[in-house]
Coordinates of C-alpha atoms in Angstrom, one line a residue:
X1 CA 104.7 63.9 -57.2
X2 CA 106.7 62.2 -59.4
X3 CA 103.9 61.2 -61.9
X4 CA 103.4 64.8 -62.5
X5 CA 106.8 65.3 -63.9
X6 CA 105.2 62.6 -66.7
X7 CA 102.1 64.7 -66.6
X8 CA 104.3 68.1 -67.6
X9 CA 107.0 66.9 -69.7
X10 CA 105.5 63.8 -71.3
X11 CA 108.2 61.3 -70.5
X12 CA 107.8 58.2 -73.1
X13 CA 108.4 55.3 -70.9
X14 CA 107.9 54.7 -67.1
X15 CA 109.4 51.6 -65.6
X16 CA 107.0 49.3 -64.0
X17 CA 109.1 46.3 -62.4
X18 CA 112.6 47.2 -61.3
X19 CA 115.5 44.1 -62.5
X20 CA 116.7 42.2 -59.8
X21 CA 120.2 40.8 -59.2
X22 CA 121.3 44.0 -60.2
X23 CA 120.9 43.9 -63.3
X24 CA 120.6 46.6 -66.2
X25 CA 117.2 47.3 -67.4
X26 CA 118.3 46.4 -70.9
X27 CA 119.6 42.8 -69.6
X28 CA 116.7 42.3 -67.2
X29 CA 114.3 43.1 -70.6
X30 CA 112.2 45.7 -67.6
X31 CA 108.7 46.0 -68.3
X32 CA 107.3 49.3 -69.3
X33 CA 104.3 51.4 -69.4
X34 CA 104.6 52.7 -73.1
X35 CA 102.8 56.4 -73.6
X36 CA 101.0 57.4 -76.6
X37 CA 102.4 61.2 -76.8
X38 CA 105.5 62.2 -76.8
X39 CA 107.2 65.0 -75.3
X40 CA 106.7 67.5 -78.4
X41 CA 103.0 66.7 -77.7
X42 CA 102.4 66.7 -74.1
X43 CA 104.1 70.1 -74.3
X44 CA 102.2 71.7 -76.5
X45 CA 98.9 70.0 -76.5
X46 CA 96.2 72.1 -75.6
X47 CA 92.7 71.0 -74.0
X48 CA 90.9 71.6 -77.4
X49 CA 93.8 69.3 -79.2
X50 CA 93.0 66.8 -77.1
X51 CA 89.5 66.7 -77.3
X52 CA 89.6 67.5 -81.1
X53 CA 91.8 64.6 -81.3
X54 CA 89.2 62.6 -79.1
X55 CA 85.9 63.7 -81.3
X56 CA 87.6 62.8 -84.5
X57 CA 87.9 59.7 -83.6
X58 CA 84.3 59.8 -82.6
X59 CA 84.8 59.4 -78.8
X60 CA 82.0 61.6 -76.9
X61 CA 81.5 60.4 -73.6
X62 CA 82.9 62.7 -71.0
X63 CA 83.0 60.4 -68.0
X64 CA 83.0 61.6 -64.0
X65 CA 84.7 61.1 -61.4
X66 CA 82.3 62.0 -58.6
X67 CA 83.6 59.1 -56.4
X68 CA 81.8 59.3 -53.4
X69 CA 83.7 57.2 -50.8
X70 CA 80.2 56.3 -49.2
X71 CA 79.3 54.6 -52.2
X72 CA 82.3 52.8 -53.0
X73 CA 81.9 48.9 -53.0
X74 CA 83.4 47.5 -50.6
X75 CA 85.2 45.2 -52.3
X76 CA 87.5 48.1 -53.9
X77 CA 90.7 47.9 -51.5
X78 CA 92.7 49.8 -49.6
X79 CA 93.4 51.0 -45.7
X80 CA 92.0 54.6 -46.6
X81 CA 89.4 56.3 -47.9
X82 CA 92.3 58.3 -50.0
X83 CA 93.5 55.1 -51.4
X84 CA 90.0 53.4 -52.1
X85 CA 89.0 56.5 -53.6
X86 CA 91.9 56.2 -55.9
X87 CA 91.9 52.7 -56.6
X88 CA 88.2 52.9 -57.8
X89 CA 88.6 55.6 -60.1
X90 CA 92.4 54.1 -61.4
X91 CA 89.5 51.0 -62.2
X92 CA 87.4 53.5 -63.8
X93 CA 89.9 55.3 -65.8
X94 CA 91.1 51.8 -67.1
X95 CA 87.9 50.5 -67.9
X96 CA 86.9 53.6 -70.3
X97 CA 90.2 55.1 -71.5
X98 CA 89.5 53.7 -75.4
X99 CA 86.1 55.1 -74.9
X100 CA 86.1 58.7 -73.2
X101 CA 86.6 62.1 -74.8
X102 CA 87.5 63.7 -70.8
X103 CA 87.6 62.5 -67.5
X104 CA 85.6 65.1 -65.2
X105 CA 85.8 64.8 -61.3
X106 CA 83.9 66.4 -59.0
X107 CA 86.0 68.9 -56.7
X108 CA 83.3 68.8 -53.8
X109 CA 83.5 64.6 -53.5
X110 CA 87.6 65.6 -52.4
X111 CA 87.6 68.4 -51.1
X112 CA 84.9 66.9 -48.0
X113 CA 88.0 64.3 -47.1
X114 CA 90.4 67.6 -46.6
X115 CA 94.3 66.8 -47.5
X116 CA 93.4 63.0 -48.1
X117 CA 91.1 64.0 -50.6
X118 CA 93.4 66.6 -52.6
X119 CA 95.8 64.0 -52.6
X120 CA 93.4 61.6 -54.0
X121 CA 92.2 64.3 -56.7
X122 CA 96.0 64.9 -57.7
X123 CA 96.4 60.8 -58.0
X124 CA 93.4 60.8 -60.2
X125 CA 94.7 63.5 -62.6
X126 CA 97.9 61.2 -62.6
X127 CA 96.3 58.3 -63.6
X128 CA 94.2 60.1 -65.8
X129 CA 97.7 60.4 -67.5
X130 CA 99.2 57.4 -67.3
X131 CA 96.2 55.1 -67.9
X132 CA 94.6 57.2 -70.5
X133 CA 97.2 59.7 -71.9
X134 CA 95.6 62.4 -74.2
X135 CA 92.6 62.7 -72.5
X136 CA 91.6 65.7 -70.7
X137 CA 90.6 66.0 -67.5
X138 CA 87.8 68.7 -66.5
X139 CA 87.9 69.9 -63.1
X140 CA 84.1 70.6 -62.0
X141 CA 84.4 72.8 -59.5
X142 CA 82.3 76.1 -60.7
X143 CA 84.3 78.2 -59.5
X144 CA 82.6 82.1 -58.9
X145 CA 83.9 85.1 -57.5
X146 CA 85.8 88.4 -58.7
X147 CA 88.8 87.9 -60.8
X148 CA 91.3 88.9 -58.1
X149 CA 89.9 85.5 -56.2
X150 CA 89.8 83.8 -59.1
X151 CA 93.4 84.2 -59.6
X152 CA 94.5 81.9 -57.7
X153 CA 91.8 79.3 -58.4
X154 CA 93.2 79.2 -61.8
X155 CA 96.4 78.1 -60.4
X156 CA 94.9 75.7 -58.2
X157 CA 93.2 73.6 -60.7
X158 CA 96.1 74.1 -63.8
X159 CA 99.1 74.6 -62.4
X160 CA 98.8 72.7 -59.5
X161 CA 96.5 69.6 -59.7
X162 CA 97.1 70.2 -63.7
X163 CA 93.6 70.0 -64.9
X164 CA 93.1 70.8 -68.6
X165 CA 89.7 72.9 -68.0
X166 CA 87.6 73.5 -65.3
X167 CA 84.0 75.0 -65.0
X168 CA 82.7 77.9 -63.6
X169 CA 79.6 80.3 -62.9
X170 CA 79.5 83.1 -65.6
X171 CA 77.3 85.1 -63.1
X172 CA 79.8 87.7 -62.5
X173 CA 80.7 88.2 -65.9
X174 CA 83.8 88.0 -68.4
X175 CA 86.1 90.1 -66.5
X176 CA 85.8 88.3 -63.1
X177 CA 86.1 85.1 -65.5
X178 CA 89.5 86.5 -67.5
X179 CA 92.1 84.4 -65.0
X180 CA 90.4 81.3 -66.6
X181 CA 90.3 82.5 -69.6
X182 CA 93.7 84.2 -69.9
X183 CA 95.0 80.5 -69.8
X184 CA 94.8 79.9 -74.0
X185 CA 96.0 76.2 -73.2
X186 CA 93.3 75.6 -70.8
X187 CA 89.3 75.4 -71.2
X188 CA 87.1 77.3 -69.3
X189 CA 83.5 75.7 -69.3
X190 CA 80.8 78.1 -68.8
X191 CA 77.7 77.4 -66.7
X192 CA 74.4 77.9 -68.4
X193 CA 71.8 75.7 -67.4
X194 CA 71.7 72.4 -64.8
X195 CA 69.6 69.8 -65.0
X196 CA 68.9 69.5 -61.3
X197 CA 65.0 69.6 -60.2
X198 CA 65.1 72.7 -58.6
X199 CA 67.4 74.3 -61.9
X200 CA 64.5 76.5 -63.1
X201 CA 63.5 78.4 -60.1
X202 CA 66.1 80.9 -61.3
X203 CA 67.4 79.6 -64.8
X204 CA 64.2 79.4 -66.3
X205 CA 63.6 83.4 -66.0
X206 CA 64.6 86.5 -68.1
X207 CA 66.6 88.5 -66.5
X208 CA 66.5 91.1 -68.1
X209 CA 62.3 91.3 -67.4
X210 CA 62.5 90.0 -64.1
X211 CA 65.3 91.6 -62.4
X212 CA 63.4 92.3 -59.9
X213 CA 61.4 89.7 -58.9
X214 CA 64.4 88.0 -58.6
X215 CA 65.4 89.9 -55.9
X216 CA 62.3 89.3 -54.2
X217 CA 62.4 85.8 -54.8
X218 CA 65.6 85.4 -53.1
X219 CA 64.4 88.2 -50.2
X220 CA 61.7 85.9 -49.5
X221 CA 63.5 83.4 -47.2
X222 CA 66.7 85.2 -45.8
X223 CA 67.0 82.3 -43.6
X224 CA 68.4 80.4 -46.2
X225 CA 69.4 83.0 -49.0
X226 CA 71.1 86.1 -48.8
X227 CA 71.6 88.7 -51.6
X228 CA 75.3 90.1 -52.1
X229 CA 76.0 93.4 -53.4
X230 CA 79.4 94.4 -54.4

């Protein structure tokens, strides 16, 4: 919790290696973690200023954060999935922060290890921060339902976790969207086409033609599909 004070307020240093003997900080010459924004900045720095900031310096790579703990090495430590999961990505994070334009985890990879996991998203985020401050983070989550239930997803993944943007299905249109896009500091990232195998079924067809076979198409096996109305 503490790291997302530094998140929030964008506190310049953060004291790594606390003096001994009882010493002052100043005496014991203290190592610290120097951050590149300062508090003027991390207040008012929106998503798009950070990744405008990132693209001008020609820094395109948005890299995940899918960590799934079953593929993990296992030489990444820690007594926990929570903390190997945490450790890897802090490696991650580390290894690309001179090179990445956002950091994007996966929500589903967390969200299967229940509380451990939420507390390993929030530590990414952090670190996301520390190890790489001014670069966004993009919560994948595709987030899809009627604004009133959207509500409170929006303060989930901003307020919350403190995501910079976060992705969602457009599917129910601009006003069930509007609690993302209300936030004018945040991003909202619109579905529009996946590249998984299976992607065209639907995505490849006009709508507007086919409105109906794509009720039958998704009528044909209600064991596994159901159509929702309302």
């Amino acid at each position: 919790m503490f790291f997302k004070g530094i998140a929030k307020y964008g506190v310049h240093r953060i004291l790594l290696k606390q003096p001994k003997g009882g010493k002052s900080h100043k005496e014991a010459g203290g190592e610290f973690l120097q951050l590149t924004l300062n508090t003027e900045e991390a207040e008012m720095a929106s998503f798009f200023e950070m990744l405008r900031k990132r693209w001008d310096q020609e820094l395109f790579v948005c890299v995940g954060l899918d960590s799934d703990i079953a593929e993990i090495p296992e030489c990444v430590s820690g007594d926990s999935a929570k903390k190997r999961i945490v450790s890897f990505n802090r490696d991650i994070i580390a290894s690309t922060a001179d090179k990445a334009c956002a950091y994007k985890p996966n929500f589903s990879f967390y969200e299967a290890l229940g509380a451990d996991g939420m507390d390993a998203l929030y530590e990414t985020i952090e670190a996301v921060r520390i190890l790489a401050p001014g670069v966004p983070v993009i919560l994948d989550a595709k987030r899809a339902d009627i604004g009133n239930t959207n509500k409170p997803s929006a303060t989930f993944a901003f307020d919350l976790l403190g995501a910079d943007a976060i992705t969602v299905h457009p599917y129910l249109g601009a006003e069930a969207m509007s609690p993302f896009l209300g936030r004018e500091d945040n991003g909202t990232i619109v579905l529009c086409r996946t590249s998984n195998m299976g992607g065209g079924e639907f995505q490849d067809r006009l709508v507007y033609v086919e409105w109906n076979e794509l009720g039958d198409l998704v009528s044909e096996d209600i064991s596994t599909l159901a159509k929702v109305c309302g």
